[in-house]
Structure formats: C-alpha cells, structure tokens
PDB file of C-alpha atoms in Angstrom:
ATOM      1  CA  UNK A   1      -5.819 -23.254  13.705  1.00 47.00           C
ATOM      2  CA  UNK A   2      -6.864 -24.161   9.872  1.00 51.00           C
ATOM      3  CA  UNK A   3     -10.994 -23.216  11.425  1.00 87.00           C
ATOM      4  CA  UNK A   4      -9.586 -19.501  11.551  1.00 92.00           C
ATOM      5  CA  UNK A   5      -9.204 -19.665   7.249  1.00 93.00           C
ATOM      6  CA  UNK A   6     -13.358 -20.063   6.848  1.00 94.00           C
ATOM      7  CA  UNK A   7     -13.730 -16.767   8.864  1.00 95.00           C
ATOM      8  CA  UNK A   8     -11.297 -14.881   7.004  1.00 96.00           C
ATOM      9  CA  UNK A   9     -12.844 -15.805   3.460  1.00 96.00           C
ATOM     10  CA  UNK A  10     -16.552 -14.886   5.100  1.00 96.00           C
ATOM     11  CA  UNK A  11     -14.821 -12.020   5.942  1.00 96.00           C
ATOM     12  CA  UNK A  12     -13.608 -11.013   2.932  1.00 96.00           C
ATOM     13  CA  UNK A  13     -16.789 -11.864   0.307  1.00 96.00           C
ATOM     14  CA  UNK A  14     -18.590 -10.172   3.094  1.00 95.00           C
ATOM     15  CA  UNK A  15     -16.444  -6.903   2.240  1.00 94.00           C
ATOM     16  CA  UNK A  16     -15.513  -7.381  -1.602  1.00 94.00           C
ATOM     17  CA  UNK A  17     -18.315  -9.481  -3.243  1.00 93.00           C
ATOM     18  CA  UNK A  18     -17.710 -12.915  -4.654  1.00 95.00           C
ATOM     19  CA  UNK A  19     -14.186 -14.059  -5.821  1.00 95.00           C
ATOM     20  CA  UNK A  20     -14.401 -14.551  -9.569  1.00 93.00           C
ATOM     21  CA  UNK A  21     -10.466 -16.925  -9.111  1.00 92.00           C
ATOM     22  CA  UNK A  22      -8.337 -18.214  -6.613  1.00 92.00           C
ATOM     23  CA  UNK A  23      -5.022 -19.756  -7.135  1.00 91.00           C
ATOM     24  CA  UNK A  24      -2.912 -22.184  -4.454  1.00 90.00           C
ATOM     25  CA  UNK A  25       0.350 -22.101  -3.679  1.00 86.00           C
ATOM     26  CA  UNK A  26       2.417 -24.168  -1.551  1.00 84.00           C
ATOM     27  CA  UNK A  27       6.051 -23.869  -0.542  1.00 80.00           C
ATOM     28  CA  UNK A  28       7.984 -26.888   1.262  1.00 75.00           C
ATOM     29  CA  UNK A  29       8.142 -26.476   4.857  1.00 73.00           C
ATOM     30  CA  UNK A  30       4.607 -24.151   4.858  1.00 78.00           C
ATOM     31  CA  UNK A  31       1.278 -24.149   4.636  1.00 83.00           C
ATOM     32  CA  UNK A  32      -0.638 -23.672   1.443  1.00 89.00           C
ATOM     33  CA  UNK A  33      -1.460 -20.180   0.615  1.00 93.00           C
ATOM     34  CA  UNK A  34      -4.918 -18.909  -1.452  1.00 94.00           C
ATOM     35  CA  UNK A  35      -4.521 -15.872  -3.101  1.00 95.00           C
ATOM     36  CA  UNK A  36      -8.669 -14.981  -3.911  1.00 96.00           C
ATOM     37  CA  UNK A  37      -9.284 -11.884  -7.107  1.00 95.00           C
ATOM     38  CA  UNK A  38     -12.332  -9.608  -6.895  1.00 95.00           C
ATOM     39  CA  UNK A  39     -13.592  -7.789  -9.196  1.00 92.00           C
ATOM     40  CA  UNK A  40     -15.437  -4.262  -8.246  1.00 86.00           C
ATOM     41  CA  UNK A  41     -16.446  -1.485 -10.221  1.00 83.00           C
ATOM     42  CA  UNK A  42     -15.904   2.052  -8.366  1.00 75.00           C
ATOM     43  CA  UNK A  43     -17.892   4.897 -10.187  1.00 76.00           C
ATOM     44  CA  UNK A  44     -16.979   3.396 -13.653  1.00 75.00           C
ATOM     45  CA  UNK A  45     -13.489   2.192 -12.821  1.00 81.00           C
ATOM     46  CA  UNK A  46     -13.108  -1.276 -13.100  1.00 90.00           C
ATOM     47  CA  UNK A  47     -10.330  -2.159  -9.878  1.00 93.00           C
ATOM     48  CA  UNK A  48      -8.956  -5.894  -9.224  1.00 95.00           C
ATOM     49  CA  UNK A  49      -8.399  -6.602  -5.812  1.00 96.00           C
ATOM     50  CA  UNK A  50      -6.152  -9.636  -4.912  1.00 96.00           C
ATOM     51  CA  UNK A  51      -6.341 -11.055  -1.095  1.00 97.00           C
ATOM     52  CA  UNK A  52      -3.818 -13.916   0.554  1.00 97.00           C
ATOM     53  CA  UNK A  53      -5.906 -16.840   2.023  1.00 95.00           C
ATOM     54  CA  UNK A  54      -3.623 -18.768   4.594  1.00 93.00           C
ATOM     55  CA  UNK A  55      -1.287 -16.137   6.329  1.00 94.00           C
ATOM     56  CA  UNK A  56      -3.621 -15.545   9.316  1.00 93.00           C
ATOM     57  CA  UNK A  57      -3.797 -19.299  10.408  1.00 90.00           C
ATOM     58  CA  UNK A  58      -1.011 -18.800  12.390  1.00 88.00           C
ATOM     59  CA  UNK A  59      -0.013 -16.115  14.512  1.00 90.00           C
ATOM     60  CA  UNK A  60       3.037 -14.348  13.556  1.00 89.00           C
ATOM     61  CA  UNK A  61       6.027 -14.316  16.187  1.00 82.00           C
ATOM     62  CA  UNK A  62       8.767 -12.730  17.067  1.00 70.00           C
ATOM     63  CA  UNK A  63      11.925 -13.867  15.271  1.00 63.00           C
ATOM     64  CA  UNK A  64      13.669 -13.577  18.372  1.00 65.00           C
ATOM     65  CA  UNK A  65      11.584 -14.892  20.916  1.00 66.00           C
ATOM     66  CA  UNK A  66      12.940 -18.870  22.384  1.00 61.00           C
ATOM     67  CA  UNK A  67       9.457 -20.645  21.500  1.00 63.00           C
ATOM     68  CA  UNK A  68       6.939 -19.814  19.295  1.00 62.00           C
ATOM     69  CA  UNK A  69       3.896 -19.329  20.342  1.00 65.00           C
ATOM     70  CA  UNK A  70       1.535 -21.388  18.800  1.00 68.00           C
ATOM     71  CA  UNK A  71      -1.973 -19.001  19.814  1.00 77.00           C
ATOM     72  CA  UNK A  72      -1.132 -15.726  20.487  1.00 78.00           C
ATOM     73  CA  UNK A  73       0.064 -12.730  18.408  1.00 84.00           C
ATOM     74  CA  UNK A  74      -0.763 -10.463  15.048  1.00 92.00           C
ATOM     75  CA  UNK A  75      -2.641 -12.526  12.545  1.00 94.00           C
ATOM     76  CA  UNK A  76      -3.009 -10.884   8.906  1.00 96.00           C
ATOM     77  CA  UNK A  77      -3.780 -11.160   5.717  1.00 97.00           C
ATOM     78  CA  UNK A  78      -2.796  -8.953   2.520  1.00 97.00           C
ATOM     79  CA  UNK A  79      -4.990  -7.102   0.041  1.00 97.00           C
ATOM     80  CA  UNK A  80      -3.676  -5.767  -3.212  1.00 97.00           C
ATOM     81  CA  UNK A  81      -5.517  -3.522  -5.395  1.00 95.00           C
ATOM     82  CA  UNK A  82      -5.064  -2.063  -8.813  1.00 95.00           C
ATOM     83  CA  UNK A  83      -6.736  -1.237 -11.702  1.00 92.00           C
ATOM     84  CA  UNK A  84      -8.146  -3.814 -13.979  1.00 88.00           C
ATOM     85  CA  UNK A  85      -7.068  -4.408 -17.278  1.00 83.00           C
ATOM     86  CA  UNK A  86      -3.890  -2.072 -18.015  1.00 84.00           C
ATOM     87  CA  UNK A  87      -1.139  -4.604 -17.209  1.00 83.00           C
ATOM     88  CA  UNK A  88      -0.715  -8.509 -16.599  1.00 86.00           C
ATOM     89  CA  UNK A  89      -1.912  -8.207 -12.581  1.00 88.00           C
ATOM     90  CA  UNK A  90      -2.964 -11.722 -12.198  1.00 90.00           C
ATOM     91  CA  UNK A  91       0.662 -12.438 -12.181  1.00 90.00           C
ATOM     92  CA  UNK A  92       0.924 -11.237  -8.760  1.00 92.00           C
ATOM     93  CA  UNK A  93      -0.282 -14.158  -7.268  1.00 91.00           C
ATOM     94  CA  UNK A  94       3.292 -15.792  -6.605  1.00 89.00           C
ATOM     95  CA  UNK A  95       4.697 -12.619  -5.065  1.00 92.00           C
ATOM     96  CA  UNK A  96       1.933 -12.620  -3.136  1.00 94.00           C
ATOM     97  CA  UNK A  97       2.055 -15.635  -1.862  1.00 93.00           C
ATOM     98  CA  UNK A  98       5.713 -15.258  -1.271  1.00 91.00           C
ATOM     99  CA  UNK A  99       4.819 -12.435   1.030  1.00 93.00           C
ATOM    100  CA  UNK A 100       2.190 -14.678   2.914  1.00 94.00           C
ATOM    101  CA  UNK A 101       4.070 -16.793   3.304  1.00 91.00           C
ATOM    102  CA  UNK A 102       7.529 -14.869   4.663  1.00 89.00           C
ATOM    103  CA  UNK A 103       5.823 -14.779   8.725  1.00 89.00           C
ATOM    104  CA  UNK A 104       6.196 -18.668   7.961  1.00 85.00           C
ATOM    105  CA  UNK A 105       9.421 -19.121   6.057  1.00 83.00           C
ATOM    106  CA  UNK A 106      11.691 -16.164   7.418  1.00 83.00           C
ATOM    107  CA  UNK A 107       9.904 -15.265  10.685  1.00 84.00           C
ATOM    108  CA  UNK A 108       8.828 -11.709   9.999  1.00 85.00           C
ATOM    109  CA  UNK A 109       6.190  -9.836  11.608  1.00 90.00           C
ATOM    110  CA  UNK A 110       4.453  -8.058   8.642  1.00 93.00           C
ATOM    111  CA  UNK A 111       3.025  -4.606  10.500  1.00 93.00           C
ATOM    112  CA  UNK A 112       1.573  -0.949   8.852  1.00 95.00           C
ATOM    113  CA  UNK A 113       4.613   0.874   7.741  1.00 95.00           C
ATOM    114  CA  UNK A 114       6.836  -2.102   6.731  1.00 94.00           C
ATOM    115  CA  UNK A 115       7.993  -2.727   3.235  1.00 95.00           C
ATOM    116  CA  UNK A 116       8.221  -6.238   1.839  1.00 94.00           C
ATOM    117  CA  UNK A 117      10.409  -6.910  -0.927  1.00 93.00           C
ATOM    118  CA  UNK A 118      10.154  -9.203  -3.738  1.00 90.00           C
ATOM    119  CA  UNK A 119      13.416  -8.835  -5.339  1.00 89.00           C
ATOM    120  CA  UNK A 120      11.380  -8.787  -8.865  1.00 92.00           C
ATOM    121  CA  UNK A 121       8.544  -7.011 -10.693  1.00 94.00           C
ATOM    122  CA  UNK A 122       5.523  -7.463  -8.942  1.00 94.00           C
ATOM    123  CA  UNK A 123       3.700  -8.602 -12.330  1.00 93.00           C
ATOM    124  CA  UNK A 124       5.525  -8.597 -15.499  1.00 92.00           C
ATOM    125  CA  UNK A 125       6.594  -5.095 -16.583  1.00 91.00           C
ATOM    126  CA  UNK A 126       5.610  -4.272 -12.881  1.00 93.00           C
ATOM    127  CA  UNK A 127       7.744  -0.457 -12.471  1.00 94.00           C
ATOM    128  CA  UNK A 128       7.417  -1.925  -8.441  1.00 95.00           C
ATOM    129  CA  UNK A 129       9.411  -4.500  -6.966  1.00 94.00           C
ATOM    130  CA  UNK A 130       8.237  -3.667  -3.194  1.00 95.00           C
ATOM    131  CA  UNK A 131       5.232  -2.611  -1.504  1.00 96.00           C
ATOM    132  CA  UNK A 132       4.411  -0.634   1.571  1.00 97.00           C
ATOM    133  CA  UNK A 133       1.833  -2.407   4.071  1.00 96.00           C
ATOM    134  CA  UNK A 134      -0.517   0.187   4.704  1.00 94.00           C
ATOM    135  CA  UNK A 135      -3.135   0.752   7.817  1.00 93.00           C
ATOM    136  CA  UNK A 136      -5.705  -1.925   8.282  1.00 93.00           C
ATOM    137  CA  UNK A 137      -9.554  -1.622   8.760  1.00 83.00           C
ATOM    138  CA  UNK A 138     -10.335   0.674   5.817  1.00 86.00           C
ATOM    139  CA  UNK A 139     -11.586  -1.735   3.325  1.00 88.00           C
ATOM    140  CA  UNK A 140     -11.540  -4.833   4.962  1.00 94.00           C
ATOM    141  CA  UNK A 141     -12.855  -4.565   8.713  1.00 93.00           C
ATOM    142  CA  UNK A 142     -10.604  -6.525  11.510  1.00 95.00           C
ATOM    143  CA  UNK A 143     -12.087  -9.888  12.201  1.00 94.00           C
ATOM    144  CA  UNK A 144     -12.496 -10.811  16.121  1.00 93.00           C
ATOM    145  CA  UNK A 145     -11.513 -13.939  16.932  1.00 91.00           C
ATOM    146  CA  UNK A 146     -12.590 -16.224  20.117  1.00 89.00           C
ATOM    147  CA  UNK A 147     -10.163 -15.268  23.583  1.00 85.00           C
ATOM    148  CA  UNK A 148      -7.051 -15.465  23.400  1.00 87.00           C
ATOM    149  CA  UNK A 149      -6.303 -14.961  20.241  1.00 88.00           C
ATOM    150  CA  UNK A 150      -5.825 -11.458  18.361  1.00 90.00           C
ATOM    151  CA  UNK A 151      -8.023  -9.841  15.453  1.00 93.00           C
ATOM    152  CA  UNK A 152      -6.912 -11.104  11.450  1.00 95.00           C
ATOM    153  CA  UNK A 153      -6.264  -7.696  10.446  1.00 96.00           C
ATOM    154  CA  UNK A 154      -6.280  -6.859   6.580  1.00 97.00           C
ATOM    155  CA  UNK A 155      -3.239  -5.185   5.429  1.00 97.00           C
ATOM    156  CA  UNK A 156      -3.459  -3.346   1.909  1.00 97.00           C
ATOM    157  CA  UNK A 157      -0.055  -3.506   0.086  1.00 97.00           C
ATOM    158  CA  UNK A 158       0.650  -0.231  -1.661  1.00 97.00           C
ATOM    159  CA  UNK A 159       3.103  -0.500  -4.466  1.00 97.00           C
ATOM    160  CA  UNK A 160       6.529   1.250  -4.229  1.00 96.00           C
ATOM    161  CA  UNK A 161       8.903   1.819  -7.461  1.00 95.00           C
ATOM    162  CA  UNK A 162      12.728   1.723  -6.480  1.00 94.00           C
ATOM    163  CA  UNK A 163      13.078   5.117  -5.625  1.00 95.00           C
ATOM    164  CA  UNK A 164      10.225   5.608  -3.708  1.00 96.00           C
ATOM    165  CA  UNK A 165      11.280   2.350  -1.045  1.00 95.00           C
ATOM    166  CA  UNK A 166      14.931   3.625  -1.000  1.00 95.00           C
ATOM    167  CA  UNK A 167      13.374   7.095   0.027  1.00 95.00           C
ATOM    168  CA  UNK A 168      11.158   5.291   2.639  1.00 95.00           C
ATOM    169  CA  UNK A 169      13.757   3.815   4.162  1.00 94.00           C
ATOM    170  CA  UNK A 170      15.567   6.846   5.174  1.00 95.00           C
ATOM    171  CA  UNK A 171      12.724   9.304   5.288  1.00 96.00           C
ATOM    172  CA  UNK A 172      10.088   7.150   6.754  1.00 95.00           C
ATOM    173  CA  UNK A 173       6.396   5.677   5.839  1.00 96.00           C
ATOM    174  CA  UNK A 174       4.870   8.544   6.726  1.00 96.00           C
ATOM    175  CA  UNK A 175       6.321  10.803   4.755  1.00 95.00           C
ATOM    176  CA  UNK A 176       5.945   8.490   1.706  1.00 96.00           C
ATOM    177  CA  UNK A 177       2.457   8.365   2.106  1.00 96.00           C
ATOM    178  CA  UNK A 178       2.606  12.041   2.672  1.00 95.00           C
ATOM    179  CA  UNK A 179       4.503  12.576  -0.695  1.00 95.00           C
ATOM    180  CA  UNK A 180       1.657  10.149  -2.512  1.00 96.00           C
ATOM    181  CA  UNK A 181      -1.072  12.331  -1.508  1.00 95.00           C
ATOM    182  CA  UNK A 182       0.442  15.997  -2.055  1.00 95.00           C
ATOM    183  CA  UNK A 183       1.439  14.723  -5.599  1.00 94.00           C
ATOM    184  CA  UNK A 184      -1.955  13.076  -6.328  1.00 94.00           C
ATOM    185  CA  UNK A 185      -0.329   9.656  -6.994  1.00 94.00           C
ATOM    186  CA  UNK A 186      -3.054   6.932  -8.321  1.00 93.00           C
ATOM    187  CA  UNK A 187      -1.542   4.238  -5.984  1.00 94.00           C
ATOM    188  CA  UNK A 188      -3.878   1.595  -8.141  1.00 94.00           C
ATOM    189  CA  UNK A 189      -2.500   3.050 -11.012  1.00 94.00           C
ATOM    190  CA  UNK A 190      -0.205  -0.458 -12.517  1.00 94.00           C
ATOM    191  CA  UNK A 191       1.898   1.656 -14.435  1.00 93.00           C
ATOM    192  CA  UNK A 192       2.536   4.779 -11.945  1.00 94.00           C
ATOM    193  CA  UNK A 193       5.742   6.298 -11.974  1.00 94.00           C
ATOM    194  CA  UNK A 194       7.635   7.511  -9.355  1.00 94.00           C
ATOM    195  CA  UNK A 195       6.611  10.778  -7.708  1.00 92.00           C
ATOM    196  CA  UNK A 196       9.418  13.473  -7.130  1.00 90.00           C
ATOM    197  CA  UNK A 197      11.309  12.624  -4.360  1.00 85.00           C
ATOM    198  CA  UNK A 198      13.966  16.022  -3.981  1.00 77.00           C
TER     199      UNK A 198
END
C-alpha cells in the first residue's frame, strides 16, 4: 500500500506549501517513517509545522481483532505545530516518529481525543511529554482514497504538560480543550505553561 504515501505528501504541500526538511526514521520490525517541516508565516508569526510521512500506508487495526486486516480501517497521519524559533522544535522528529510508528509497533488505533505519550520532553526543554490528538480536517483536508479503503485523515497533536494529561484523563478531552480556550492558552506556544486546572 506504499502508492497511498505519494497522495498523502500531494496532500500535504497542497495544504502547507513546500517542505523546507524531511528526516527518516526507521525502527526494526516497521516501516520507515518521514517526518516533512513547513514553514508558514500567519499575520507576522512565523509557525513550524511538522507532519509524519509513513503512518497512513497501512490501516490501523484493532489490537484485539484475530487477523489484521491488511485494507480496511482508519489511516492517519500527524501534524504538529508550534511556533518557530523559541525552542529546539526540530528535535521532535524522533517522538514523532515514535508516535507514527506506535499503530505499527504496539497496535494502537490513534483517534481525536486520545493522548499519546512519549515518556520524555517532546524537544529538549519541552514543558510537554504528551500530546492530545485533536479533530481532523481543519488544516489538512481528509484525503479520499480508491473503494475500499478509508480517508488518511490528518490528526494535529496538541501539546499537553503533566498536569494537564493527568487532568484529561479523569476529566476528559473535552473539557481540556474547553479549559485551553476559556484561559486563552497559545497551544503553539513551545514554552506554555500549564493552565489552572482547580
């Protein structure tokens, strides 16, 4: 299903310009996974965006189902964005491909309001060790694929400090997200701190 990975990167410049880098990574037992960076300037703001290349070749399964199926089910890929320049971001492009390549490796399904773990900083310095897979289809439209198989949907990660995924796990996504906006958090923001959580 490799023919799938040419779409997706059409796809993507066709959303977020030209990737100015990519980077490879390859763990035994997987596939290789690209992680592209794009540049964009929003209103004077100068935001990276990093995107997996590699996660949508296969579909993901259910960890519990007897066979895998080797056509059907969720396809995705994961966009990252933060702001340029403030922090050592390119070093995100291991966790990232850690988390592209977990459907692969542990048999997860990533969906919207899971979080994904990394066990470390997300970049050095990172105040976030998780993020929260947000919504699809907002910056990155769904790419149709031929019958039978389903969409590539593009996930953005949102970055979570400690608090806030400990929180999430007993309150919910929702109300996360619902906390971000009342409080005005800058999710791009590389250094954000936690918002109040009482």
């Amino acid at each position: 299903m490799a023919e799938v990975l040419p779409l997706v990167e059409a796809r993507l410049t066709t959303a977020l310009g030209e990737p100015d880098a990519r980077a490879a990574v390859t763990f035994l037992g997987t596939d290789r996974i690209e992680v592209l960076r794009f540049h964009e300037d929003l209103q004077g703001e100068n935001v990276v965006r990093y995107a997996t290349l590699g996660m949508s070749a296969h579909p993901m399964t259910d960890p519990t189902a007897m066979v895998a199926d080797p056509v059907t089910g969720p396809r995705a890929e994961l966009v990252l964005s933060v702001r340029a320049g403030l922090a050592g971001t390119d070093k995100v492009l291991r966790a990232l491909a850690v988390l592209a390549a977990s459907p692969q490796v542990e048999g997860l399904v990533v969906t919207p309001g899971a979080s994904l773990d990394v066990g470390d900083p997300l970049w050095p310095g990172a105040p976030f060790t998780s993020v929260l897979v947000g919504e699809p289809g907002g910056l990155v439209e769904d790419l149709e694929l031929d019958e039978p198989l389903d969409p590539v949907r593009f996930l953005p990660l949102l970055p979570m400090t400690p608090n806030e995924a400990a929180w999430k796990r007993v309150h919910g996504a929702d109300a996360l997200q619902e906390r971000w906006l009342a409080n005005g958090a800058d999710l791009r923001d590389p250094h954000r701190k936690s918002v109040p959580l009482d």
